[in-house]
Amino acid sequence: MLGNGATSVGVHPIRENTSFVLAKVCKAHRAYVGGLLAGHGLHVGQEMVLVELWQDDGLRGGELAARLRVEPPTVTKMLRRLEGCGLVERRQVPTDARSFRVHLTEKGRALEEQVVRCWAQTEETALAGLSAGERQTFRELLIRVRSNLDPEFEAE
Amino acid sequence: MLGNGATSVGVHPIRENTSFVLAKVCKAHRAYVGGLLAGHGLHVGQEMVLVELWQDDGLRGGELAARLRVEPPTVTKMLRRLEGCGLVERRQVPTDARSFRVHLTEKGRALEEQVVRCWAQTEETALAGLSAGERQTFRELLIRVRSNLDPEFEAE
DNA sequence: CGATATTAATTAGCCGGCTAATTAATATTA
DNA sequence: TAATATTAATTAGCCGGCTAATTAATATCG
């Protein structure tokens, strides 16, 4: 039973989809990153909030949801936990009582180097054995796939 | 501020990691697949159970957990829901009362074509605009990345 | 054969992420 | 100015996925 990329006899043809392989990579990647972040008291996804704030402190809840491509309740819950951990704090928007801005605490800022190292380590592990050219190609293909799957997202 | 792949001024350097881009692709991919599967009454992850059973009906709980690279409680909960939906059924292993095998129902088998189409559609959307050569390269790189992140997993 | 160790799966509760509904505040319209 | 529409965020509860503890059954050892 051969398709693009021969598969073993008895293997379900759905595995011939490259996006199926991508899903498996995603699972492995998330578990890997999660393990590293756990060492710093963070859960997968939470570091994405911090990255946005390290870049632009003082974002509003809805802005975070939009940047992270998640639904507002997801941000609500993550912020509650991050606030509970002392990494961020909310400040009411004076001109709009419905709204607030999220600011990093000292503790939140202090995590930046460690999280950056987590991702650098993930980079090295995930891309081990890939040449500079292959890494470049992989990145470009990922960006195109991302754009295909989420056209609304502003390309990096 | 330039690194490998120039980034916009003001963008956090963590985004220069290709694995960071991969994480974003994963998020978009999961949301895309999830939307399609929802149309067939399935949640992301559940179809992975069905794929294993379409390929090898009658797997035990622990075998499913191993193949899916998830923890046993994850399989326990998913099977409870899939059983509740009437897609699978458990049968006690006669020789080991601790253990059971999971079998597809007629309803479970009937979903195969639809799920295969979901993944084919994901494939076409995700890889749109990629040449055959690029698709091949992407797949090969994904397999290598997968192996790097999860060396224990048996390569497809 | 009984005690102990190991195994297979479950339970409890955490997390991110979602949908649907709700609440409170602001903007718009008549 | 009051009524209505819209917005910003929250709440409730679902899902997959995890860790830690527990339960029940089997295998091993003395």
mmCIF file of C-alpha atoms (C1' of nucleotides) in Angstrom:
data_model
loop_
_atom_site.group_PDB
_atom_site.id
_atom_site.type_symbol
_atom_site.label_atom_id
_atom_site.label_comp_id
_atom_site.label_asym_id
_atom_site.label_seq_id
_atom_site.Cartn_x
_atom_site.Cartn_y
_atom_site.Cartn_z
ATOM 1 C CA MET A 1 0.000 0.000 0.000
ATOM 2 C CA LEU A 2 1.859 3.001 -1.229
ATOM 3 C CA GLY A 3 0.951 6.596 -1.414
ATOM 4 C CA ASN A 4 3.077 9.672 -1.198
ATOM 5 C CA GLY A 5 5.628 8.374 1.259
ATOM 6 C CA ALA A 6 5.140 4.631 1.485
ATOM 7 C CA THR A 7 3.312 3.553 4.596
ATOM 8 C CA SER A 8 3.511 0.202 6.310
ATOM 9 C CA VAL A 9 1.024 -2.437 5.401
ATOM 10 C CA GLY A 10 -1.832 -2.235 7.861
ATOM 11 C CA VAL A 11 -1.393 1.447 8.588
ATOM 12 C CA HIS A 12 -4.501 3.550 8.125
ATOM 13 C CA PRO A 13 -4.328 5.749 5.022
ATOM 14 C CA ILE A 14 -5.313 8.803 7.045
ATOM 15 C CA ARG A 15 -1.704 8.847 8.195
ATOM 16 C CA GLU A 16 -0.646 9.735 4.678
ATOM 17 C CA ASN A 17 -1.910 13.227 5.311
ATOM 18 C CA THR A 18 0.949 15.513 6.158
ATOM 19 C CA SER A 19 -1.433 17.464 8.347
ATOM 20 C CA PHE A 20 -1.998 14.293 10.332
ATOM 21 C CA VAL A 21 1.741 14.110 10.910
ATOM 22 C CA LEU A 22 1.625 17.792 11.819
ATOM 23 C CA ALA A 23 -1.000 17.010 14.471
ATOM 24 C CA LYS A 24 1.296 14.421 15.996
ATOM 25 C CA VAL A 25 4.189 16.863 15.958
ATOM 26 C CA CYS A 26 1.963 19.392 17.686
ATOM 27 C CA LYS A 27 1.124 16.932 20.428
ATOM 28 C CA ALA A 28 4.803 16.121 21.000
ATOM 29 C CA HIS A 29 5.822 19.762 20.841
ATOM 30 C CA ARG A 30 3.232 20.886 23.346
ATOM 31 C CA ALA A 31 4.199 18.138 25.753
ATOM 32 C CA TYR A 32 7.879 19.064 25.395
ATOM 33 C CA VAL A 33 7.376 22.805 25.944
ATOM 34 C CA GLY A 34 4.940 22.056 28.750
ATOM 35 C CA GLY A 35 7.527 20.048 30.579
ATOM 36 C CA LEU A 36 10.048 22.884 30.405
ATOM 37 C CA LEU A 37 7.576 25.575 31.443
ATOM 38 C CA ALA A 38 6.377 23.467 34.367
ATOM 39 C CA GLY A 39 9.836 23.870 35.782
ATOM 40 C CA HIS A 40 9.107 27.576 36.071
ATOM 41 C CA GLY A 41 5.609 27.260 37.451
ATOM 42 C CA LEU A 42 3.938 27.951 34.128
ATOM 43 C CA HIS A 43 1.393 26.034 32.070
ATOM 44 C CA VAL A 44 1.378 25.838 28.291
ATOM 45 C CA GLY A 45 -0.330 28.888 26.918
ATOM 46 C CA GLN A 46 0.434 31.086 29.892
ATOM 47 C CA GLU A 47 3.818 32.003 28.496
ATOM 48 C CA MET A 48 2.099 33.321 25.390
ATOM 49 C CA VAL A 49 0.321 35.886 27.548
ATOM 50 C CA LEU A 50 3.613 36.907 29.099
ATOM 51 C CA VAL A 51 5.316 37.212 25.702
ATOM 52 C CA GLU A 52 2.659 39.669 24.556
ATOM 53 C CA LEU A 53 3.093 41.689 27.744
ATOM 54 C CA TRP A 54 6.909 41.590 27.637
ATOM 55 C CA GLN A 55 6.540 43.098 24.188
ATOM 56 C CA ASP A 56 3.685 45.504 24.995
ATOM 57 C CA ASP A 57 2.822 45.896 28.659
ATOM 58 C CA GLY A 58 -0.653 47.169 29.491
ATOM 59 C CA LEU A 59 -2.755 45.333 26.927
ATOM 60 C CA ARG A 60 -6.470 44.990 27.442
ATOM 61 C CA GLY A 61 -8.192 41.639 27.847
ATOM 62 C CA GLY A 62 -9.750 41.709 24.421
ATOM 63 C CA GLU A 63 -6.448 42.713 22.851
ATOM 64 C CA LEU A 64 -4.766 39.708 24.444
ATOM 65 C CA ALA A 65 -7.501 37.401 23.206
ATOM 66 C CA ALA A 66 -7.128 38.783 19.692
ATOM 67 C CA ARG A 67 -3.349 38.464 19.652
ATOM 68 C CA LEU A 68 -3.393 34.959 21.061
ATOM 69 C CA ARG A 69 -6.254 33.883 18.777
ATOM 70 C CA VAL A 70 -8.200 32.553 21.725
ATOM 71 C CA GLU A 71 -11.678 33.309 23.055
ATOM 72 C CA PRO A 72 -12.132 35.927 25.802
ATOM 73 C CA PRO A 73 -13.083 33.390 28.514
ATOM 74 C CA THR A 74 -9.733 31.686 27.944
ATOM 75 C CA VAL A 75 -7.962 34.952 28.694
ATOM 76 C CA THR A 76 -10.201 35.585 31.689
ATOM 77 C CA LYS A 77 -9.213 32.292 33.275
ATOM 78 C CA MET A 78 -5.529 32.518 32.433
ATOM 79 C CA LEU A 79 -5.307 36.036 33.841
ATOM 80 C CA ARG A 80 -6.990 34.921 37.024
ATOM 81 C CA ARG A 81 -4.338 32.271 37.471
ATOM 82 C CA LEU A 82 -1.449 34.492 36.450
ATOM 83 C CA GLU A 83 -2.718 37.157 38.822
ATOM 84 C CA GLY A 84 -2.965 34.520 41.523
ATOM 85 C CA CYS A 85 0.664 33.601 40.877
ATOM 86 C CA GLY A 86 1.628 37.262 41.186
ATOM 87 C CA LEU A 87 2.912 37.561 37.621
ATOM 88 C CA VAL A 88 0.440 40.162 36.380
ATOM 89 C CA GLU A 89 -2.008 42.670 37.771
ATOM 90 C CA ARG A 90 -5.084 44.276 36.335
ATOM 91 C CA ARG A 91 -5.758 47.969 36.353
ATOM 92 C CA GLN A 92 -9.155 49.394 35.509
ATOM 93 C CA VAL A 93 -9.333 51.575 32.415
ATOM 94 C CA PRO A 94 -10.400 55.007 33.794
ATOM 95 C CA THR A 95 -12.434 55.887 30.725
ATOM 96 C CA ASP A 96 -14.256 52.566 30.428
ATOM 97 C CA ALA A 97 -15.410 50.714 33.522
ATOM 98 C CA ARG A 98 -16.053 47.577 31.511
ATOM 99 C CA SER A 99 -12.410 47.311 30.612
ATOM 100 C CA PHE A 100 -9.011 46.832 32.241
ATOM 101 C CA ARG A 101 -5.370 46.687 31.272
ATOM 102 C CA VAL A 102 -2.949 43.942 32.232
ATOM 103 C CA HIS A 103 0.432 44.891 33.580
ATOM 104 C CA LEU A 104 3.417 42.778 34.454
ATOM 105 C CA THR A 105 4.646 42.637 38.002
ATOM 106 C CA GLU A 106 8.338 42.512 38.875
ATOM 107 C CA LYS A 107 7.956 38.804 39.246
ATOM 108 C CA GLY A 108 6.424 38.579 35.800
ATOM 109 C CA ARG A 109 9.274 40.509 34.245
ATOM 110 C CA ALA A 110 11.804 38.338 36.034
ATOM 111 C CA LEU A 111 10.533 35.242 34.209
ATOM 112 C CA GLU A 112 11.423 36.533 30.763
ATOM 113 C CA GLU A 113 14.979 35.201 30.590
ATOM 114 C CA GLN A 114 13.918 31.780 31.790
ATOM 115 C CA VAL A 115 11.084 31.473 29.318
ATOM 116 C CA VAL A 116 13.327 32.664 26.515
ATOM 117 C CA ARG A 117 15.735 29.866 27.474
ATOM 118 C CA CYS A 118 12.877 27.340 27.475
ATOM 119 C CA TRP A 119 12.045 28.223 23.899
ATOM 120 C CA ALA A 120 15.672 28.282 22.860
ATOM 121 C CA GLN A 121 16.022 24.781 24.259
ATOM 122 C CA THR A 122 12.870 23.661 22.477
ATOM 123 C CA GLU A 123 14.302 25.131 19.284
ATOM 124 C CA GLU A 124 17.524 23.206 19.604
ATOM 125 C CA THR A 125 15.808 19.955 20.458
ATOM 126 C CA ALA A 126 13.119 20.169 17.821
ATOM 127 C CA LEU A 127 15.440 21.231 15.026
ATOM 128 C CA ALA A 128 18.431 19.107 15.959
ATOM 129 C CA GLY A 129 20.130 17.721 12.884
ATOM 130 C CA LEU A 130 18.546 20.232 10.536
ATOM 131 C CA SER A 131 20.899 22.364 8.505
ATOM 132 C CA ALA A 132 20.547 26.127 8.459
ATOM 133 C CA GLY A 133 18.912 25.836 5.050
ATOM 134 C CA GLU A 134 16.455 23.211 6.254
ATOM 135 C CA ARG A 135 15.586 25.332 9.274
ATOM 136 C CA GLN A 136 14.930 28.300 6.998
ATOM 137 C CA THR A 137 12.766 26.181 4.709
ATOM 138 C CA PHE A 138 10.826 24.711 7.630
ATOM 139 C CA ARG A 139 10.141 28.149 9.032
ATOM 140 C CA GLU A 140 8.936 29.509 5.705
ATOM 141 C CA LEU A 141 6.666 26.526 5.148
ATOM 142 C CA LEU A 142 5.232 26.852 8.666
ATOM 143 C CA ILE A 143 4.435 30.503 8.069
ATOM 144 C CA ARG A 144 2.627 29.631 4.864
ATOM 145 C CA VAL A 145 0.696 26.819 6.529
ATOM 146 C CA ARG A 146 -0.220 29.132 9.384
ATOM 147 C CA SER A 147 -1.507 31.703 6.949
ATOM 148 C CA ASN A 148 -3.557 29.045 5.150
ATOM 149 C CA LEU A 149 -5.163 27.828 8.356
ATOM 150 C CA ASP A 150 -5.769 31.228 9.925
ATOM 151 C CA PRO A 151 -5.942 33.857 7.182
ATOM 152 C CA GLU A 152 -7.187 36.480 9.643
ATOM 153 C CA PHE A 153 -4.041 36.331 11.671
ATOM 154 C CA GLU A 154 -1.564 39.065 10.986
ATOM 155 C CA ALA A 155 1.589 37.486 9.680
ATOM 156 C CA GLU A 156 4.641 37.927 11.826
ATOM 157 C CA MET B 1 16.497 44.318 15.126
ATOM 158 C CA LEU B 2 17.320 41.436 12.885
ATOM 159 C CA GLY B 3 17.872 37.796 13.558
ATOM 160 C CA ASN B 4 17.358 34.794 11.351
ATOM 161 C CA GLY B 5 14.371 36.030 9.439
ATOM 162 C CA ALA B 6 14.044 39.728 10.125
ATOM 163 C CA THR B 7 11.377 40.583 12.641
ATOM 164 C CA SER B 8 9.503 43.816 13.009
ATOM 165 C CA VAL B 9 10.839 46.404 15.351
ATOM 166 C CA GLY B 10 9.103 45.950 18.671
ATOM 167 C CA VAL B 11 8.494 42.243 18.226
ATOM 168 C CA HIS B 12 9.759 40.044 21.016
ATOM 169 C CA PRO B 13 12.838 38.032 20.002
ATOM 170 C CA ILE B 14 11.243 34.821 21.243
ATOM 171 C CA ARG B 15 9.276 34.864 18.021
ATOM 172 C CA GLU B 16 12.471 34.241 16.103
ATOM 173 C CA ASN B 17 12.318 30.649 17.277
ATOM 174 C CA THR B 18 10.920 28.459 14.571
ATOM 175 C CA SER B 19 9.434 26.279 17.290
ATOM 176 C CA PHE B 20 7.509 29.317 18.488
ATOM 177 C CA VAL B 21 6.068 29.637 14.992
ATOM 178 C CA LEU B 22 5.366 25.902 15.112
ATOM 179 C CA ALA B 23 3.383 26.419 18.331
ATOM 180 C CA LYS B 24 1.246 29.020 16.603
ATOM 181 C CA VAL B 25 0.701 26.715 13.642
ATOM 182 C CA CYS B 26 -0.348 23.983 16.060
ATOM 183 C CA LYS B 27 -2.925 26.232 17.657
ATOM 184 C CA ALA B 28 -4.373 27.183 14.274
ATOM 185 C CA HIS B 29 -4.303 23.599 13.028
ATOM 186 C CA ARG B 30 -6.070 22.214 16.079
ATOM 187 C CA ALA B 31 -8.751 24.876 15.854
ATOM 188 C CA TYR B 32 -9.244 24.134 12.143
ATOM 189 C CA VAL B 33 -9.499 20.358 12.546
ATOM 190 C CA GLY B 34 -11.667 20.843 15.615
ATOM 191 C CA GLY B 35 -14.143 22.859 13.635
ATOM 192 C CA LEU B 36 -14.452 20.147 11.000
ATOM 193 C CA LEU B 37 -14.755 17.300 13.486
ATOM 194 C CA ALA B 38 -17.387 19.194 15.458
ATOM 195 C CA GLY B 39 -19.576 18.856 12.400
ATOM 196 C CA HIS B 40 -19.519 15.104 12.977
ATOM 197 C CA GLY B 41 -20.062 15.203 16.709
ATOM 198 C CA LEU B 42 -16.404 14.616 17.525
ATOM 199 C CA HIS B 43 -13.897 16.528 19.620
ATOM 200 C CA VAL B 44 -10.226 16.954 18.765
ATOM 201 C CA GLY B 45 -8.350 13.910 19.932
ATOM 202 C CA GLN B 46 -11.331 11.575 19.750
ATOM 203 C CA GLU B 47 -10.731 10.896 16.093
ATOM 204 C CA MET B 48 -7.251 9.681 16.963
ATOM 205 C CA VAL B 49 -8.812 6.919 19.040
ATOM 206 C CA LEU B 50 -11.043 5.965 16.143
ATOM 207 C CA VAL B 51 -8.131 5.927 13.686
ATOM 208 C CA GLU B 52 -6.289 3.424 15.854
ATOM 209 C CA LEU B 53 -9.385 1.255 16.065
ATOM 210 C CA TRP B 54 -10.195 1.525 12.337
ATOM 211 C CA GLN B 55 -6.700 0.203 11.817
ATOM 212 C CA ASP B 56 -6.687 -2.374 14.649
ATOM 213 C CA ASP B 57 -10.036 -3.013 16.299
ATOM 214 C CA GLY B 58 -9.967 -4.484 19.782
ATOM 215 C CA LEU B 59 -7.052 -2.602 21.340
ATOM 216 C CA ARG B 60 -6.708 -2.456 25.096
ATOM 217 C CA GLY B 61 -6.838 0.783 27.060
ATOM 218 C CA GLY B 62 -3.155 0.840 27.758
ATOM 219 C CA GLU B 63 -2.354 0.079 24.124
ATOM 220 C CA LEU B 64 -4.422 3.061 23.042
ATOM 221 C CA ALA B 65 -2.677 5.313 25.542
ATOM 222 C CA ALA B 66 0.705 4.152 24.270
ATOM 223 C CA ARG B 67 -0.162 4.627 20.608
ATOM 224 C CA LEU B 68 -1.683 8.049 21.193
ATOM 225 C CA ARG B 69 1.165 9.117 23.478
ATOM 226 C CA VAL B 70 -1.291 10.184 26.147
ATOM 227 C CA GLU B 71 -1.728 9.188 29.783
ATOM 228 C CA PRO B 72 -4.172 6.433 30.729
ATOM 229 C CA PRO B 73 -6.682 8.755 32.433
ATOM 230 C CA THR B 74 -7.003 10.629 29.137
ATOM 231 C CA VAL B 75 -8.012 7.410 27.407
ATOM 232 C CA THR B 76 -10.366 6.509 30.251
ATOM 233 C CA LYS B 77 -12.286 9.744 29.852
ATOM 234 C CA MET B 78 -12.327 9.728 26.071
ATOM 235 C CA LEU B 79 -13.597 6.155 25.969
ATOM 236 C CA ARG B 80 -16.326 6.987 28.435
ATOM 237 C CA ARG B 81 -17.513 9.730 26.112
ATOM 238 C CA LEU B 82 -17.108 7.723 22.930
ATOM 239 C CA GLU B 83 -19.008 4.872 24.546
ATOM 240 C CA GLY B 84 -21.667 7.338 25.591
ATOM 241 C CA CYS B 85 -21.934 8.453 21.965
ATOM 242 C CA GLY B 86 -22.300 4.837 20.897
ATOM 243 C CA LEU B 87 -19.130 4.807 18.798
ATOM 244 C CA VAL B 88 -17.237 2.158 20.758
ATOM 245 C CA GLU B 89 -17.889 -0.530 23.307
ATOM 246 C CA ARG B 90 -15.703 -2.176 25.885
ATOM 247 C CA ARG B 91 -15.371 -5.914 26.304
ATOM 248 C CA GLN B 92 -13.716 -7.433 29.315
ATOM 249 C CA VAL B 93 -10.571 -9.425 28.659
ATOM 250 C CA PRO B 94 -11.495 -12.985 29.790
ATOM 251 C CA THR B 95 -7.992 -13.756 31.003
ATOM 252 C CA ASP B 96 -7.421 -10.522 32.914
ATOM 253 C CA ALA B 97 -10.248 -8.892 34.860
ATOM 254 C CA ARG B 98 -8.284 -5.668 35.202
ATOM 255 C CA SER B 99 -8.263 -5.177 31.481
ATOM 256 C CA PHE B 100 -10.677 -4.661 28.580
ATOM 257 C CA ARG B 101 -10.600 -4.312 24.821
ATOM 258 C CA VAL B 102 -12.231 -1.508 22.867
ATOM 259 C CA HIS B 103 -14.289 -2.394 19.829
ATOM 260 C CA LEU B 104 -15.926 -0.205 17.268
ATOM 261 C CA THR B 105 -19.673 -0.216 16.906
ATOM 262 C CA GLU B 106 -21.395 0.027 13.530
ATOM 263 C CA LYS B 107 -21.834 3.703 14.218
ATOM 264 C CA GLY B 108 -18.148 4.038 14.912
ATOM 265 C CA ARG B 109 -17.214 2.327 11.658
ATOM 266 C CA ALA B 110 -19.642 4.504 9.755
ATOM 267 C CA LEU B 111 -17.722 7.628 10.717
ATOM 268 C CA GLU B 112 -14.535 6.574 8.968
ATOM 269 C CA GLU B 113 -15.260 8.075 5.555
ATOM 270 C CA GLN B 114 -16.324 11.376 7.062
ATOM 271 C CA VAL B 115 -13.261 11.700 9.258
ATOM 272 C CA VAL B 116 -11.013 10.761 6.363
ATOM 273 C CA ARG B 117 -12.646 13.597 4.394
ATOM 274 C CA CYS B 118 -12.091 16.004 7.305
ATOM 275 C CA TRP B 119 -8.389 15.281 7.262
ATOM 276 C CA ALA B 120 -8.210 15.451 3.479
ATOM 277 C CA GLN B 121 -9.817 18.870 3.665
ATOM 278 C CA THR B 122 -7.386 19.945 6.376
ATOM 279 C CA GLU B 123 -4.574 18.715 4.151
ATOM 280 C CA GLU B 124 -5.711 20.769 1.192
ATOM 281 C CA THR B 125 -6.287 23.880 3.246
ATOM 282 C CA ALA B 126 -3.083 23.706 5.248
ATOM 283 C CA LEU B 127 -0.875 22.905 2.273
ATOM 284 C CA ALA B 128 -2.571 25.090 -0.303
ATOM 285 C CA GLY B 129 -0.062 26.726 -2.599
ATOM 286 C CA LEU B 130 2.720 24.288 -1.744
ATOM 287 C CA SER B 131 4.227 22.380 -4.615
ATOM 288 C CA ALA B 132 4.536 18.613 -4.498
ATOM 289 C CA GLY B 133 8.202 19.031 -3.687
ATOM 290 C CA GLU B 134 7.489 21.466 -0.880
ATOM 291 C CA ARG B 135 4.862 19.134 0.561
ATOM 292 C CA GLN B 136 7.360 16.300 0.519
ATOM 293 C CA THR B 137 10.000 18.436 2.186
ATOM 294 C CA PHE B 138 7.564 19.644 4.831
ATOM 295 C CA ARG B 139 6.516 16.100 5.643
ATOM 296 C CA GLU B 140 10.066 14.889 5.945
ATOM 297 C CA LEU B 141 11.016 17.791 8.200
ATOM 298 C CA LEU B 142 7.962 17.195 10.387
ATOM 299 C CA ILE B 143 8.897 13.549 10.816
ATOM 300 C CA ARG B 144 12.397 14.528 11.853
ATOM 301 C CA VAL B 145 11.114 17.155 14.276
ATOM 302 C CA ARG B 146 8.674 14.630 15.697
ATOM 303 C CA SER B 147 11.450 12.154 16.239
ATOM 304 C CA ASN B 148 13.548 14.820 17.958
ATOM 305 C CA LEU B 149 10.761 15.792 20.345
ATOM 306 C CA ASP B 150 9.536 12.285 21.076
ATOM 307 C CA PRO B 151 12.341 9.803 20.463
ATOM 308 C CA GLU B 152 10.384 6.974 22.083
ATOM 309 C CA PHE B 153 7.647 7.170 19.523
ATOM 310 C CA GLU B 154 7.835 4.598 16.785
ATOM 311 C CA ALA B 155 8.310 6.414 13.545
ATOM 312 C CA GLU B 156 5.549 5.986 11.051
ATOM 313 C "C1'" DC C 1 0.124 -20.709 50.270
ATOM 314 C "C1'" DG C 2 0.309 -16.152 52.027
ATOM 315 C "C1'" DA C 3 2.672 -11.778 51.617
ATOM 316 C "C1'" DT C 4 4.378 -8.445 48.639
ATOM 317 C "C1'" DA C 5 5.140 -6.169 44.261
ATOM 318 C "C1'" DT C 6 3.432 -4.953 39.993
ATOM 319 C "C1'" DT C 7 0.001 -3.912 36.670
ATOM 320 C "C1'" DA C 8 -4.423 -1.998 34.427
ATOM 321 C "C1'" DA C 9 -7.479 1.235 34.869
ATOM 322 C "C1'" DT C 10 -10.084 4.767 37.470
ATOM 323 C "C1'" DT C 11 -10.867 8.917 40.241
ATOM 324 C "C1'" DA C 12 -10.081 13.683 41.578
ATOM 325 C "C1'" DG C 13 -8.806 17.861 40.289
ATOM 326 C "C1'" DC C 14 -5.649 20.882 37.862
ATOM 327 C "C1'" DC C 15 -4.706 23.303 33.212
ATOM 328 C "C1'" DG C 16 -5.857 25.604 28.437
ATOM 329 C "C1'" DG C 17 -9.466 26.087 25.033
ATOM 330 C "C1'" DC C 18 -14.203 26.174 23.478
ATOM 331 C "C1'" DT C 19 -19.518 27.479 23.284
ATOM 332 C "C1'" DA C 20 -23.475 29.684 25.174
ATOM 333 C "C1'" DA C 21 -25.415 32.591 28.340
ATOM 334 C "C1'" DT C 22 -25.037 36.405 31.470
ATOM 335 C "C1'" DT C 23 -23.751 40.889 33.543
ATOM 336 C "C1'" DA C 24 -22.372 45.596 33.527
ATOM 337 C "C1'" DA C 25 -21.097 49.552 31.022
ATOM 338 C "C1'" DT C 26 -21.038 52.426 26.985
ATOM 339 C "C1'" DA C 27 -22.658 54.081 22.419
ATOM 340 C "C1'" DT C 28 -26.270 54.930 19.370
ATOM 341 C "C1'" DT C 29 -30.790 56.014 17.986
ATOM 342 C "C1'" DA C 30 -35.367 57.957 18.029
ATOM 343 C "C1'" DT D 1 -33.618 61.968 27.507
ATOM 344 C "C1'" DA D 2 -34.980 57.328 27.431
ATOM 345 C "C1'" DA D 3 -34.846 53.134 24.919
ATOM 346 C "C1'" DT D 4 -32.154 50.066 22.403
ATOM 347 C "C1'" DA D 5 -27.978 48.133 20.564
ATOM 348 C "C1'" DT D 6 -23.379 47.067 21.206
ATOM 349 C "C1'" DT D 7 -19.321 46.091 23.731
ATOM 350 C "C1'" DA D 8 -16.027 44.105 27.386
ATOM 351 C "C1'" DA D 9 -15.599 40.719 30.274
ATOM 352 C "C1'" DT D 10 -17.362 36.953 33.225
ATOM 353 C "C1'" DT D 11 -19.665 32.626 34.416
ATOM 354 C "C1'" DA D 12 -20.923 27.807 33.682
ATOM 355 C "C1'" DG D 13 -19.794 23.756 31.926
ATOM 356 C "C1'" DC D 14 -18.090 21.033 28.120
ATOM 357 C "C1'" DC D 15 -13.659 18.935 25.965
ATOM 358 C "C1'" DG D 16 -8.640 16.871 25.828
ATOM 359 C "C1'" DG D 17 -4.479 16.366 28.489
ATOM 360 C "C1'" DC D 18 -1.858 16.168 32.734
ATOM 361 C "C1'" DT D 19 -0.338 14.662 37.783
ATOM 362 C "C1'" DA D 20 -1.130 12.176 41.937
ATOM 363 C "C1'" DA D 21 -3.615 8.997 44.407
ATOM 364 C "C1'" DT D 22 -6.567 5.061 44.579
ATOM 365 C "C1'" DT D 23 -8.709 0.545 43.577
ATOM 366 C "C1'" DA D 24 -8.823 -4.063 41.935
ATOM 367 C "C1'" DA D 25 -6.542 -7.852 39.903
ATOM 368 C "C1'" DT D 26 -2.518 -10.509 38.743
ATOM 369 C "C1'" DA D 27 2.360 -11.999 39.165
ATOM 370 C "C1'" DT D 28 6.191 -12.952 41.922
ATOM 371 C "C1'" DC D 29 8.656 -14.309 45.920
ATOM 372 C "C1'" DG D 30 9.745 -16.489 50.286
#
